[in-house]
mmCIF file of C-alpha atoms in Angstrom:
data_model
loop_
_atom_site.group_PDB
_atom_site.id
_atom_site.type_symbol
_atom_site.label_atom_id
_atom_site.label_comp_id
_atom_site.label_asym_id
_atom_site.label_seq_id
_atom_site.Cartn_x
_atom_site.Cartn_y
_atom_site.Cartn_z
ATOM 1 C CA UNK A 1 98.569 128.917 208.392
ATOM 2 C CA UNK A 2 97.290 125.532 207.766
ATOM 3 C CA UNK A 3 96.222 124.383 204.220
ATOM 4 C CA UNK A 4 93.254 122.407 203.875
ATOM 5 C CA UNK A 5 92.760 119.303 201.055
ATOM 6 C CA UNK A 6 90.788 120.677 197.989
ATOM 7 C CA UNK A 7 87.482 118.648 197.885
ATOM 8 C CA UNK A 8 85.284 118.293 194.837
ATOM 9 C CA UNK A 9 81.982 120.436 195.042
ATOM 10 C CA UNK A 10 78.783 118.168 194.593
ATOM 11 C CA UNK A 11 77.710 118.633 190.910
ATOM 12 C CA UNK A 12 73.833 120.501 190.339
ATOM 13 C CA UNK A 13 70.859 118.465 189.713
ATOM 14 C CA UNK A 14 70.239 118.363 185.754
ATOM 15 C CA UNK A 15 67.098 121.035 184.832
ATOM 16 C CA UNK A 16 64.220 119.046 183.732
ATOM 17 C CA UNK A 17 63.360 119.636 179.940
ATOM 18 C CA UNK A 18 59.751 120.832 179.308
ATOM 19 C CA UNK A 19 57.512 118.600 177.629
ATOM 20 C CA UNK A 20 56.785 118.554 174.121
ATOM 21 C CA UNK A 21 52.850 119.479 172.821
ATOM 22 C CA UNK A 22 51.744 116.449 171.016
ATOM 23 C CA UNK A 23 51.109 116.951 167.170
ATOM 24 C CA UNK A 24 47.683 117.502 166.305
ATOM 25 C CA UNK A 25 46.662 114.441 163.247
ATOM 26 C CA UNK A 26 49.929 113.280 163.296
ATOM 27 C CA UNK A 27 48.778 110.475 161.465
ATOM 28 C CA UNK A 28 47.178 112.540 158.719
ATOM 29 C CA UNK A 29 49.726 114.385 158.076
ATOM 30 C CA UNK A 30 52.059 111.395 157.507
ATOM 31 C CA UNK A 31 49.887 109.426 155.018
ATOM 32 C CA UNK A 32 49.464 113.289 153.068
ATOM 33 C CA UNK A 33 53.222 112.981 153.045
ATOM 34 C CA UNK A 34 53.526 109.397 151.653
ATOM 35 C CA UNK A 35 50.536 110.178 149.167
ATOM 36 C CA UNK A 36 53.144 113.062 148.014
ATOM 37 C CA UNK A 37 55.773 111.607 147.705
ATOM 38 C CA UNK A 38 54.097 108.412 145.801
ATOM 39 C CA UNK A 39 52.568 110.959 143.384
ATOM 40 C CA UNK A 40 55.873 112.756 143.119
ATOM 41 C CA UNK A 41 58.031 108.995 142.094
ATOM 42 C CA UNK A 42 54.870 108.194 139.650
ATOM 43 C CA UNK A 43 55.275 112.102 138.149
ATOM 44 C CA UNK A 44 58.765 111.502 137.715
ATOM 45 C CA UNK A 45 58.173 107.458 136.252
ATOM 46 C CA UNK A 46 55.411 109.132 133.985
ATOM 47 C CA UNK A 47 57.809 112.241 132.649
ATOM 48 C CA UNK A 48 60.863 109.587 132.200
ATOM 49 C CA UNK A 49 59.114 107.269 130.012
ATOM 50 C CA UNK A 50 57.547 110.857 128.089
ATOM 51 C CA UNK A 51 60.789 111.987 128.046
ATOM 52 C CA UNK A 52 62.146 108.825 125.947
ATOM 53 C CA UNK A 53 58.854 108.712 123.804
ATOM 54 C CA UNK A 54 57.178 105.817 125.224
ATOM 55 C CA UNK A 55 53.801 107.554 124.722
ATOM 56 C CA UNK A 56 55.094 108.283 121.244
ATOM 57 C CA UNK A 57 54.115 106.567 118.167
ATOM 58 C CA UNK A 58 56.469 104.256 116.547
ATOM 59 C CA UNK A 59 57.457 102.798 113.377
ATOM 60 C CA UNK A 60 58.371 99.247 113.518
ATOM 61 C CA UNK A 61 61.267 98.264 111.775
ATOM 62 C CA UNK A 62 63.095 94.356 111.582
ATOM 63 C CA UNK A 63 66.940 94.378 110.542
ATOM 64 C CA UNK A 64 67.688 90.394 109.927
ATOM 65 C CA UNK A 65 71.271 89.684 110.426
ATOM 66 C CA UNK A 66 73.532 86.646 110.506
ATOM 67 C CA UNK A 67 75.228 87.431 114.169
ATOM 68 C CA UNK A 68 73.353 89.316 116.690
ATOM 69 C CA UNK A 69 76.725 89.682 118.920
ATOM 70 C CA UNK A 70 77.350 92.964 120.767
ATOM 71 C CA UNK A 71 74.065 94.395 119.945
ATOM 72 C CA UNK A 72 71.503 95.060 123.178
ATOM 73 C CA UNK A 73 68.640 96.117 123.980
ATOM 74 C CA UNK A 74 68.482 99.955 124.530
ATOM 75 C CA UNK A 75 71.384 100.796 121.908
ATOM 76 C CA UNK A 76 70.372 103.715 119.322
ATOM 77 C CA UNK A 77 70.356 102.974 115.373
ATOM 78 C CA UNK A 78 72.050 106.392 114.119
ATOM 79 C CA UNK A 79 71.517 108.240 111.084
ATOM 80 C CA UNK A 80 74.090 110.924 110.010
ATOM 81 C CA UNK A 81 75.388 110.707 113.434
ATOM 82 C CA UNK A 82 71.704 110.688 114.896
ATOM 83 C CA UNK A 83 69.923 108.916 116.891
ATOM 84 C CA UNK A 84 66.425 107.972 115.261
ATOM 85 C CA UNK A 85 65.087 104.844 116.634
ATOM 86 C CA UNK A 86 65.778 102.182 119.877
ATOM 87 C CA UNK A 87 66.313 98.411 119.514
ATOM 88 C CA UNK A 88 63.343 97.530 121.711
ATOM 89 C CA UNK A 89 64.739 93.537 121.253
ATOM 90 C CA UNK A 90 66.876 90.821 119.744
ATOM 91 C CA UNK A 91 65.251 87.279 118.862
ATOM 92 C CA UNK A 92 66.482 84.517 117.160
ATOM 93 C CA UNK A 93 64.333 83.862 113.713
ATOM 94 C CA UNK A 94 63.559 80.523 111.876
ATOM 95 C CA UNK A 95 66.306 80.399 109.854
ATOM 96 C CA UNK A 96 68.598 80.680 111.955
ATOM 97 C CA UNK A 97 69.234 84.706 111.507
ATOM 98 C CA UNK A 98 69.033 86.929 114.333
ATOM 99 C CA UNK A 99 66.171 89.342 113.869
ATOM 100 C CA UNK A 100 66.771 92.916 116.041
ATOM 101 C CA UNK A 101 63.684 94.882 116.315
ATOM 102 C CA UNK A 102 64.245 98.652 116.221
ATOM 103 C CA UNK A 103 61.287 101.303 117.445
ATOM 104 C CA UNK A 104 61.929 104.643 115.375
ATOM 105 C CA UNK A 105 59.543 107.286 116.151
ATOM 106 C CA UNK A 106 57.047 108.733 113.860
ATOM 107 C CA UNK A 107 58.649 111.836 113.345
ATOM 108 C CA UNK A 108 62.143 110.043 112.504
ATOM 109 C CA UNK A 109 60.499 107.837 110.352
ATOM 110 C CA UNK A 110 60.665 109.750 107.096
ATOM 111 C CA UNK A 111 64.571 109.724 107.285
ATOM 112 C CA UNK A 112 64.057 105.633 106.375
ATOM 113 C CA UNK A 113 63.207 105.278 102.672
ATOM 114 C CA UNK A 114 62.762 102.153 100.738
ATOM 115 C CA UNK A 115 66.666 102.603 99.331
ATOM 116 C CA UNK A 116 68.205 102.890 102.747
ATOM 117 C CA UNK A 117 70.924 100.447 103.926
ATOM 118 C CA UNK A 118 71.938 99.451 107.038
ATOM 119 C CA UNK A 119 74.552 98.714 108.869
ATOM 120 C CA UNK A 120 76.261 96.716 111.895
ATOM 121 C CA UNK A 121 79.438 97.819 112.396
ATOM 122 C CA UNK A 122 81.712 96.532 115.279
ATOM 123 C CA UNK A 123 85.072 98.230 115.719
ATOM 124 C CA UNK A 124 88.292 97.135 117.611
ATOM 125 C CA UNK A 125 87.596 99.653 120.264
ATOM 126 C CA UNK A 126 84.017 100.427 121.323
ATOM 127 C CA UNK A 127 80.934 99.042 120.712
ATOM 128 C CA UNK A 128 78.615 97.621 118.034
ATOM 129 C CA UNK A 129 76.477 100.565 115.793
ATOM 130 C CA UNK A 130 73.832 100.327 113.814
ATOM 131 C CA UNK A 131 73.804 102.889 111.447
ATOM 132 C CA UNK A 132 71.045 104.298 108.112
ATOM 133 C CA UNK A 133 72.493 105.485 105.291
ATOM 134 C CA UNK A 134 69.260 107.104 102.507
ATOM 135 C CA UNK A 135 70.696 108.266 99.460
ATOM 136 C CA UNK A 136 67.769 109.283 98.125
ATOM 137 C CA UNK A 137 65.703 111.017 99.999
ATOM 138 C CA UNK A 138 63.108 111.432 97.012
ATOM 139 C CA UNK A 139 62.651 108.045 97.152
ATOM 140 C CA UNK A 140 59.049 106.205 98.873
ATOM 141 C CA UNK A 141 59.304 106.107 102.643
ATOM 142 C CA UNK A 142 60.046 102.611 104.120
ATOM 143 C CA UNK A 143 56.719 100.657 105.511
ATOM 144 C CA UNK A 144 56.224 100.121 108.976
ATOM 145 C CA UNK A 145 57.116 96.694 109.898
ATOM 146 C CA UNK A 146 59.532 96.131 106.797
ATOM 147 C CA UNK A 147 62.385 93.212 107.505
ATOM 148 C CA UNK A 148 65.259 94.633 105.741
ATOM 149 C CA UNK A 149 69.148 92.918 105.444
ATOM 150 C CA UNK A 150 71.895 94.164 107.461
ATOM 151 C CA UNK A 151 75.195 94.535 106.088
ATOM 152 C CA UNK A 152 77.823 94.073 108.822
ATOM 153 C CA UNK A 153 81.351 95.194 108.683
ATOM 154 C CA UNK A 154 83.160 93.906 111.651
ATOM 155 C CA UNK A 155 86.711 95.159 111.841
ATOM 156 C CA UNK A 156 88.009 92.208 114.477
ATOM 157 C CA UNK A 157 87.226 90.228 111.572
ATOM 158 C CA UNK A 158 90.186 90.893 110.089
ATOM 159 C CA UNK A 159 92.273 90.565 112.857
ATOM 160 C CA UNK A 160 93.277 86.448 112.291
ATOM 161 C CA UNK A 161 94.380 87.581 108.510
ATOM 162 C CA UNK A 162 96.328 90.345 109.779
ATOM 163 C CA UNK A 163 97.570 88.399 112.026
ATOM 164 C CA UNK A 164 98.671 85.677 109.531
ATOM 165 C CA UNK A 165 100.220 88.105 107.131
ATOM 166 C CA UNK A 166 102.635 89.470 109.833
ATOM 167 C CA UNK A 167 103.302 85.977 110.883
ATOM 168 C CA UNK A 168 104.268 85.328 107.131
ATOM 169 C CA UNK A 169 106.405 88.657 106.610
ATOM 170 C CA UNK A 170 108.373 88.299 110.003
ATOM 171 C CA UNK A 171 109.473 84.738 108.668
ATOM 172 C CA UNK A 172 110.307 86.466 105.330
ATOM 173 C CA UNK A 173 112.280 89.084 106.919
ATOM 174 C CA UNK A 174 114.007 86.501 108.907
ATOM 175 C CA UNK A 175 114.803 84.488 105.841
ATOM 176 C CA UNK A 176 116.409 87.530 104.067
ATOM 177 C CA UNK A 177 118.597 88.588 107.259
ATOM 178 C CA UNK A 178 119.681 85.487 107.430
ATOM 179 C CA UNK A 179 123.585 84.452 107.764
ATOM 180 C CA UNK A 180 123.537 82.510 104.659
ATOM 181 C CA UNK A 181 120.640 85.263 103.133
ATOM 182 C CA UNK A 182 120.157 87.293 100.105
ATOM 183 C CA UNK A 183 120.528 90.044 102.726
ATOM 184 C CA UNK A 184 124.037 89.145 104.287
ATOM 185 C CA UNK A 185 125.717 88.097 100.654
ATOM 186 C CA UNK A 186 124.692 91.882 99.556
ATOM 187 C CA UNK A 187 125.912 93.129 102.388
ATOM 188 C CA UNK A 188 129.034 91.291 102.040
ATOM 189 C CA UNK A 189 129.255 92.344 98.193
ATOM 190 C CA UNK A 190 129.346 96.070 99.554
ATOM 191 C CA UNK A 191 132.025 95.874 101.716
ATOM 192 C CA UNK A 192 134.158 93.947 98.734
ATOM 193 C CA UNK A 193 132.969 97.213 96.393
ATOM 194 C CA UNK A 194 133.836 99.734 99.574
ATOM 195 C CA UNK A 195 137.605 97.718 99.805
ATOM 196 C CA UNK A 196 138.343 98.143 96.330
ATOM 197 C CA UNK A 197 137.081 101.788 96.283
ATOM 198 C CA UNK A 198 138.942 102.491 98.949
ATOM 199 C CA UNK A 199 141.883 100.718 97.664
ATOM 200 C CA UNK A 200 144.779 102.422 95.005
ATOM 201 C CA UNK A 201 142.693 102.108 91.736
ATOM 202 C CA UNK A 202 139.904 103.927 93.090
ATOM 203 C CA UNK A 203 136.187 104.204 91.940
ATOM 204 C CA UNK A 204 138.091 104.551 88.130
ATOM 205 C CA UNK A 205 139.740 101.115 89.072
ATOM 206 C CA UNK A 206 136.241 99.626 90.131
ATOM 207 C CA UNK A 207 134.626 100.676 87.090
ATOM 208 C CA UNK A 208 136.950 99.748 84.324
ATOM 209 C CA UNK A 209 138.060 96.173 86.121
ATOM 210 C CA UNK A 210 141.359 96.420 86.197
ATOM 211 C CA UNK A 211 144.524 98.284 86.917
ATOM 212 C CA UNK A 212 146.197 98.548 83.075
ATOM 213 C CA UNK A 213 142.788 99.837 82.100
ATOM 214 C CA UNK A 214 142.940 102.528 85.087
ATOM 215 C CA UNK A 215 146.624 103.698 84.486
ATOM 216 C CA UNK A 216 145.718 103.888 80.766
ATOM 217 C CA UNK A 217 142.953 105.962 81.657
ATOM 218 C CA UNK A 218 145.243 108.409 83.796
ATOM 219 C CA UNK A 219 147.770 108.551 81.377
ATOM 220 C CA UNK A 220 144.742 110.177 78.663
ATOM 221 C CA UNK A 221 143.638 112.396 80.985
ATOM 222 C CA UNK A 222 147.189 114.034 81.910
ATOM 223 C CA UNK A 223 147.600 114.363 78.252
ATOM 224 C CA UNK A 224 144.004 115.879 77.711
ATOM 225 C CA UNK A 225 145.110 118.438 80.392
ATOM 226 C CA UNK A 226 148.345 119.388 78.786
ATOM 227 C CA UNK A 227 146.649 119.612 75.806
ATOM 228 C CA UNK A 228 144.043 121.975 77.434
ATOM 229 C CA UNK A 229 146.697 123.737 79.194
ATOM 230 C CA UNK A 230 148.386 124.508 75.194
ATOM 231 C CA UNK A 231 145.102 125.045 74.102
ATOM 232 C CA UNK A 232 144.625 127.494 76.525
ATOM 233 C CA UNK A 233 147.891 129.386 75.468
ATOM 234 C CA UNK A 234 146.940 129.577 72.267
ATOM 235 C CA UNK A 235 143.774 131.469 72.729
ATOM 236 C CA UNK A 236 145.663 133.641 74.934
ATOM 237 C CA UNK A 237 147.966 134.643 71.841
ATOM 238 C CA UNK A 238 144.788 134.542 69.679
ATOM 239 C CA UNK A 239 142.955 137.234 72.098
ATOM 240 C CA UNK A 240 146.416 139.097 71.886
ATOM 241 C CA UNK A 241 146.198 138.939 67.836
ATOM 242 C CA UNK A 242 142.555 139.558 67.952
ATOM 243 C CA UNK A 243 143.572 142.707 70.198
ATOM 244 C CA UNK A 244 146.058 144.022 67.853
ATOM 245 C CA UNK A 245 144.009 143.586 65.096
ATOM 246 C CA UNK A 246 141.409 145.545 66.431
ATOM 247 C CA UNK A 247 143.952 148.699 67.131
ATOM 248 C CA UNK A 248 144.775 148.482 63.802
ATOM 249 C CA UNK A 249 141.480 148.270 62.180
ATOM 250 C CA UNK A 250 139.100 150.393 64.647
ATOM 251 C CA UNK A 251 142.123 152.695 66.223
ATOM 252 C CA UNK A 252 143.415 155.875 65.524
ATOM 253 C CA UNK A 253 145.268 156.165 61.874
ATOM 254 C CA UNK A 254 143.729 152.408 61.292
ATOM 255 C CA UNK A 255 142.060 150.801 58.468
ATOM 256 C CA UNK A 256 138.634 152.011 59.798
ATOM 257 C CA UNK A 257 139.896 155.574 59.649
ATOM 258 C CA UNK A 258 141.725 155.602 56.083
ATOM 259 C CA UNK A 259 138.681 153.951 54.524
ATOM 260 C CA UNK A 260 136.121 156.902 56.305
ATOM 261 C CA UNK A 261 138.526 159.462 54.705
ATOM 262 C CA UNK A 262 138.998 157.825 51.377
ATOM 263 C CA UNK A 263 135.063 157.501 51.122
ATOM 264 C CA UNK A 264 135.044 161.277 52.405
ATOM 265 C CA UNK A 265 137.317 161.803 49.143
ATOM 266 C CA UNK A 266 134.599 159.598 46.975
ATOM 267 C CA UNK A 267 131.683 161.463 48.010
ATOM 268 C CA UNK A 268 133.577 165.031 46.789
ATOM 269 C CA UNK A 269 134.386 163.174 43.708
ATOM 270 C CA UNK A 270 130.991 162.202 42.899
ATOM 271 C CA UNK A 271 129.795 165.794 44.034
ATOM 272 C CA UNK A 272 132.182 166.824 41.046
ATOM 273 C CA UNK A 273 130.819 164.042 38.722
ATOM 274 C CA UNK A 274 127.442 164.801 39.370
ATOM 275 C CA UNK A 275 128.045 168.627 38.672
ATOM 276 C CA UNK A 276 129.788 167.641 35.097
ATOM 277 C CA UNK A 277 126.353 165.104 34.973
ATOM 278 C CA UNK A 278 124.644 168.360 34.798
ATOM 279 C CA UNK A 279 126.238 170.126 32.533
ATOM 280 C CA UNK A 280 126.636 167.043 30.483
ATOM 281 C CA UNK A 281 122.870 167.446 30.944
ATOM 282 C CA UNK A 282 122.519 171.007 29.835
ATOM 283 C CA UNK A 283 124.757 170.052 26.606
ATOM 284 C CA UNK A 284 122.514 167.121 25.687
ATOM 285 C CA UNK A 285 119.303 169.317 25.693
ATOM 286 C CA UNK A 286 121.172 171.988 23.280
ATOM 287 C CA UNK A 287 122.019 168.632 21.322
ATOM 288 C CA UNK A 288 118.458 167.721 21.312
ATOM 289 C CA UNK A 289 117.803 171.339 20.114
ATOM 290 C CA UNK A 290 120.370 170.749 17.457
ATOM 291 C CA UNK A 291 118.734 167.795 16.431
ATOM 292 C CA UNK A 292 115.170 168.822 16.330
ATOM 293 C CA UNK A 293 116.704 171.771 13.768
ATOM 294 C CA UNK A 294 117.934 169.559 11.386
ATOM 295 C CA UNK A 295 115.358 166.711 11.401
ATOM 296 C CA UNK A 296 113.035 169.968 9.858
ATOM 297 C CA UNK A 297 115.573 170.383 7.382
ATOM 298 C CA UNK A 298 115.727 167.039 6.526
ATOM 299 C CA UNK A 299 111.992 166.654 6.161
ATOM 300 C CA UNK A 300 112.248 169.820 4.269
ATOM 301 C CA UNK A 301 115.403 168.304 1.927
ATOM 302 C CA UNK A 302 112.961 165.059 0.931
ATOM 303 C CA UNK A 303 110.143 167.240 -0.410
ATOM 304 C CA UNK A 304 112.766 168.934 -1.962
ATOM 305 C CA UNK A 305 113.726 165.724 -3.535
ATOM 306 C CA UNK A 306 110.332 164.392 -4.471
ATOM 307 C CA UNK A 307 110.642 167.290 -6.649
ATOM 308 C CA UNK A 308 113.671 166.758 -7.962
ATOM 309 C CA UNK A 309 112.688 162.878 -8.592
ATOM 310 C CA UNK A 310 109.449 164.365 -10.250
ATOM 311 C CA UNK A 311 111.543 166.425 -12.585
ATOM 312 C CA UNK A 312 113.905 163.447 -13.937
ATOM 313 C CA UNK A 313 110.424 161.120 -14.212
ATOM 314 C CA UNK A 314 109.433 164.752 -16.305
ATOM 315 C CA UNK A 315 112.802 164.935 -18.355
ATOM 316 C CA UNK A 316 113.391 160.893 -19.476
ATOM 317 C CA UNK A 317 109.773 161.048 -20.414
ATOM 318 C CA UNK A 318 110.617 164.029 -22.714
ATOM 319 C CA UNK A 319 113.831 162.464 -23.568
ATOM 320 C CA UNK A 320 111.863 158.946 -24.548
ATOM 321 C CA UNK A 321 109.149 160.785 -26.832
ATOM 322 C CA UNK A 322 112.294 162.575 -28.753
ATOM 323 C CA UNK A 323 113.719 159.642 -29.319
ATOM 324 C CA UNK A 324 110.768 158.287 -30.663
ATOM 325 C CA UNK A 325 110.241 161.616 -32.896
ATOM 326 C CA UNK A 326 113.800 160.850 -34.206
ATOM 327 C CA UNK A 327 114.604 157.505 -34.474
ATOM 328 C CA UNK A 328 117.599 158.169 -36.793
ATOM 329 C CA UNK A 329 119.247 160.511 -34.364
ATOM 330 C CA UNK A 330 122.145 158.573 -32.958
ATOM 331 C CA UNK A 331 123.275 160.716 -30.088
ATOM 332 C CA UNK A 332 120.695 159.776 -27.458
ATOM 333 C CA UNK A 333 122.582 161.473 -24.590
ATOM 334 C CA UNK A 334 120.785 164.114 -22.938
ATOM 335 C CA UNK A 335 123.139 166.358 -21.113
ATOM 336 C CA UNK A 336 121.257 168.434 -18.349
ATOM 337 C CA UNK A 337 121.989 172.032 -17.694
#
């Protein structure tokens, strides 16, 4: 069976696409779009400029300051972090200051009072901010239109003097680690100190200056420690003593002991004593008794004797008038019965 060549079937005719209906006001409909879309990029202009307060009323404020650099038109002036008002421009005044005009709205304004300060800082990274700073809030609110000074504080300013002072304490520090330096004789003056510290005197050698003075010193201190070592045998015996002494005193049969029973024996023999006290006591009242009886007789005994006295006045008066009856007798004695 024979094999016929393969032969490429004719490709089919391409279907005709149906026509498309026209669009009815075509044109119409395509300036309604452009109208839209104009009224749409005006909404959105109109609500942008709303949006940043362009319809807003504003309080005018000039900030006069020497140099003008880094600060553009569109930057915020902050107030406690804040933004409150828009540089609206920067132009150069008279005198040679530049003069940046800041917008701050009306509703911002009564942050700015007449005591307020501002600022232009410019830091070593970023850029330049103007800042507020109102102490007193109490104070009258700042006019509209007032020029007011601007205090700058630019920290690249400082830069060149920094600068120069490292410049001046790297050639310092290079002087003083020097070869020939304050830095390298110290140095040197340690390792001496470390040498002789290290060497047979010691730190004892370092400090006195010399070797005599060091042995010297040695020589005390091994005789302060045999001296501490006898001293240290001698309390030993005292503790010993003190020991002993103790036994004896505060032990059984000691001195402690005898005394307690010899003032055991005291206190019986002033139990006794103060029993004879009594009765010593008992006798002396009876005494007393005595005494009372015979101070009545001897009050008794001197009226006895007044008596007795008044008698003899009685008698030598009788005796007297007899002798003057008889003045011849010659026997004047009187001889009582």
């Amino acid at each position: 069976m024979s094999t016929l060549p393969d032969h490429p079937r004719p490709a089919a005719a391409p279907t005709p696409l149906p026509a498309l209906a026209p669009v009815a006001n075509l044109e119409f409909k395509a300036a309604l779009l452009l109208v839209f879309m104009l009224v749409l990029v005006c909404g959105s202009a109109v609500y942008v400029l709303y949006a940043r307060g362009a319809f807003e009323a504003k309080h005018k404020l000039v900030l006069v300051a020497e140099d003008a650099e880094g600060v553009v038109v569109g930057m915020d002036m902050t107030f406690s972090g804040f933004p409150i008002g828009r540089v609206r421009g920067v132009e150069l005044g008279a005198d040679g200051n530049a003069r940046i005009l800041v917008d701050v709205p009306q509703k911002d304004a009564h942050w700015l009072r007449t005591s307020s300060v501002f600022t232009l800082v410019r830091g070593l990274v970023g850029g330049t901010n103007i800042r507020a700073y109102s102490g007193v809030l109490t104070d009258p609110p700042l006019a509209d239109g007032a020029e007011r000074q601007v205090l700058r504080g630019d920290a690249t300013a400082e830069v060149p003097r920094l600068v120069t002072a490292t410049k001046d304490l790297i050639d310092k520090l290079n002087t003083l680690a020097a070869d020939d330096g304050p830095l390298s004789a110290s140095l040197s003056q340690v390792r001496k100190l470390t040498e002789r510290i290290n060497g047979p005197g010691g730190a004892l050698g370092v400090m006195l200056g010399s070797a005599g003075d060091s042995q010297k010193i040695s020589g005390a201190l091994d005789r302060s420690n045999v001296l501490i070592e006898r001293a240290t045998a001698l309390i030993t015996r005292l503790d010993g003593m003190a020991a002993r002494a103790d036994t004896q005193v505060l032990g059984e049969g000691g001195v402690v002991g005898e005394t307690r029973a010899t003032v055991v024996q005291l206190n019986g023999l002033l139990s006794d004593a103060r029993q004879s006290l009594k009765r010593v006591d008992l006798v002396l009242q009876e005494a007393q008794a005595v005494g009372a009886n015979v101070r009545g007789a001897t009050t008794d005994l001197g009226s006895l004797r007044a008596e007795v006295e008044a008698s003899l006045r009685k008698v030598d008066g009788l005796v007297n008038e007899i002798n003057r009856k008889w003045p011849f007798a010659r026997d004047t004695e009187v001889k009582l019965p």
